[in-house]
CSV table of C-alpha atoms in Angstrom, one decimal:
chain,number,residue,atom,x,y,z
A,1,GLN,CA,-7.1,20.8,-9.4
A,2,ARG,CA,-4.7,18.1,-8.8
A,3,GLN,CA,-4.7,17.1,-5.2
A,4,LEU,CA,-1.4,15.3,-5.1
A,5,VAL,CA,1.8,15.7,-7.2
A,6,GLU,CA,4.7,13.3,-6.8
A,7,SER,CA,8.3,13.9,-7.7
A,8,GLY,CA,11.7,12.5,-7.0
A,9,GLY,CA,11.7,9.1,-8.6
A,10,GLY,CA,14.5,7.9,-10.8
A,11,SER,CA,17.3,5.3,-10.9
A,12,ALA,CA,19.7,4.2,-8.2
A,13,GLN,CA,22.2,1.4,-7.6
A,14,ALA,CA,21.4,-1.2,-5.0
A,15,GLY,CA,22.4,0.2,-1.6
A,16,GLY,CA,21.7,3.8,-2.7
A,17,SER,CA,19.1,6.3,-1.8
A,18,LEU,CA,16.3,8.3,-3.3
A,19,ARG,CA,13.7,10.7,-1.8
A,20,LEU,CA,10.2,11.0,-3.1
A,21,SER,CA,8.0,14.0,-2.5
A,22,CYS,CA,4.3,14.4,-2.5
A,23,ALA,CA,2.9,17.9,-2.6
A,24,ALA,CA,-0.7,18.0,-1.6
A,25,SER,CA,-3.5,20.5,-1.8
A,26,GLU,CA,-4.8,22.1,1.4
A,27,HIS,CA,-7.9,19.9,1.1
A,28,ALA,CA,-5.9,16.7,0.8
A,29,TYR,CA,-3.3,17.5,3.4
A,30,ARG,CA,-4.8,18.7,6.6
A,31,GLY,CA,-5.9,16.1,9.1
A,32,ASN,CA,-5.7,13.2,6.7
A,33,CYS,CA,-3.9,10.0,6.2
A,34,LEU,CA,-1.3,10.2,3.4
A,35,ALA,CA,0.4,7.1,2.2
A,36,TRP,CA,2.9,5.8,-0.3
A,37,PHE,CA,1.9,2.7,-2.3
A,38,ARG,CA,3.9,0.9,-4.9
A,39,GLN,CA,3.2,-1.4,-7.7
A,40,GLY,CA,5.8,-3.5,-9.6
A,41,PRO,CA,5.3,-5.3,-12.9
A,42,GLY,CA,2.8,-8.1,-12.3
A,43,ASN,CA,2.3,-7.3,-8.7
A,44,GLU,CA,-0.6,-6.0,-6.7
A,45,ARG,CA,-0.4,-2.5,-5.3
A,46,GLU,CA,1.3,-2.5,-1.9
A,47,GLY,CA,1.0,0.0,0.9
A,48,VAL,CA,4.5,0.9,1.8
A,49,ALA,CA,4.2,3.7,4.5
A,50,SER,CA,1.6,6.0,5.8
A,51,ILE,CA,1.4,9.1,8.1
A,52,TYR,CA,-1.4,11.0,9.7
A,53,THR,CA,-0.7,14.7,9.1
A,54,GLY,CA,-2.2,15.6,12.4
A,55,GLY,CA,0.5,13.7,14.2
A,56,GLY,CA,1.0,10.1,15.4
A,57,SER,CA,3.0,7.0,14.6
A,58,PRO,CA,3.8,6.2,11.0
A,59,TYR,CA,3.2,2.9,9.5
A,60,TYR,CA,5.8,0.9,7.5
A,61,ALA,CA,5.4,-2.4,5.6
A,62,ASP,CA,7.7,-5.1,6.8
A,63,SER,CA,9.5,-5.1,3.4
A,64,VAL,CA,10.7,-1.5,4.0
A,65,LYS,CA,11.0,-1.2,7.8
A,66,GLY,CA,14.3,0.2,8.8
A,67,ARG,CA,15.2,1.4,5.3
A,68,PHE,CA,12.4,3.8,4.4
A,69,THR,CA,11.3,6.9,6.4
A,70,ILE,CA,8.1,8.8,5.8
A,71,SER,CA,8.0,12.4,7.0
A,72,GLN,CA,6.0,15.6,6.6
A,73,ASP,CA,6.5,19.3,6.2
A,74,ASN,CA,3.3,21.1,7.3
A,75,ALA,CA,4.4,24.5,5.9
A,76,LYS,CA,4.9,23.0,2.4
A,77,LYS,CA,2.0,20.5,2.7
A,78,THR,CA,4.3,17.9,1.5
A,79,VAL,CA,5.0,14.3,2.6
A,80,TYR,CA,8.3,12.7,1.8
A,81,LEU,CA,9.5,9.1,1.5
A,82,GLN,CA,13.3,8.8,2.2
A,83,MET,CA,14.4,5.4,0.8
A,84,ASN,CA,17.8,4.1,1.9
A,85,SER,CA,19.6,0.8,1.3
A,86,LEU,CA,17.6,0.3,-1.8
A,87,LYS,CA,17.2,-3.1,-3.3
A,88,PRO,CA,16.3,-4.3,-6.8
A,89,GLU,CA,13.0,-5.5,-5.5
A,90,ASP,CA,12.1,-1.9,-4.6
A,91,THR,CA,11.8,-1.2,-8.3
A,92,SER,CA,8.2,-0.1,-8.8
A,93,MET,CA,5.9,2.7,-9.7
A,94,TYR,CA,5.3,4.7,-6.5
A,95,TYR,CA,2.1,6.5,-5.8
A,96,CYS,CA,1.1,9.0,-3.2
A,97,ALA,CA,-2.5,8.8,-2.0
A,98,VAL,CA,-4.8,10.3,0.6
A,99,SER,CA,-7.6,8.9,2.7
A,100,LEU,CA,-10.0,11.6,3.8
A,101,ASN,CA,-11.6,11.8,7.2
A,102,ARG,CA,-9.9,8.7,8.7
A,103,GLY,CA,-8.1,9.2,11.9
A,104,ARG,CA,-4.8,8.6,13.5
A,105,SER,CA,-5.5,5.0,14.5
A,106,TYR,CA,-6.5,4.0,11.0
A,107,CYS,CA,-3.4,5.5,9.5
A,108,ALA,CA,-1.0,3.8,12.0
A,109,GLY,CA,-2.6,0.4,11.2
A,110,GLY,CA,-1.6,0.3,7.6
A,111,PRO,CA,-3.1,1.7,4.4
A,112,LEU,CA,-5.7,-0.2,2.4
A,113,GLU,CA,-6.0,0.8,-1.2
A,114,PRO,CA,-9.8,1.0,-1.4
A,115,ASP,CA,-9.9,3.5,1.4
A,116,PHE,CA,-7.9,6.2,-0.5
A,117,GLU,CA,-9.8,8.7,-2.5
A,118,TYR,CA,-7.1,10.7,-4.2
A,119,TRP,CA,-4.1,9.5,-6.0
A,120,GLY,CA,-1.1,11.1,-7.6
A,121,GLN,CA,0.2,10.2,-11.1
A,122,GLY,CA,3.0,8.0,-9.8
A,123,THR,CA,6.7,8.2,-10.1
A,124,GLN,CA,9.0,5.4,-11.3
A,125,VAL,CA,11.8,4.1,-9.1
A,126,THR,CA,14.3,1.7,-10.6
A,127,VAL,CA,17.0,0.0,-8.6
A,128,SER,CA,19.8,-1.9,-10.4
A,129,SER,CA,22.0,-4.5,-8.9
């Protein structure tokens, strides 16, 4: 069973918007830290945003703060990443991931790739100037 399924990637012009979705299994969603990472060509994977599904403050990387918003829909067990004011440097493969059994404080402090057990297949975002 796939724990995480991303959708919503695509192409946009600079200044435009896209919304990514991450549908999670029950096991992956409840009371866990869900995060979005991204990896561009030749770059390391970067934690972009994270949210604890049990409630609390989200985390945003400085590179996306004020432009991206992470949110959740408990009924759908889905986490979203609304990306506004897109820039060409946002071009990356975006991945949804879950860190099990780590609490609210961890999630608000910023996601660390080794701490995430399940990963989605990724969705490509391309922003043209």
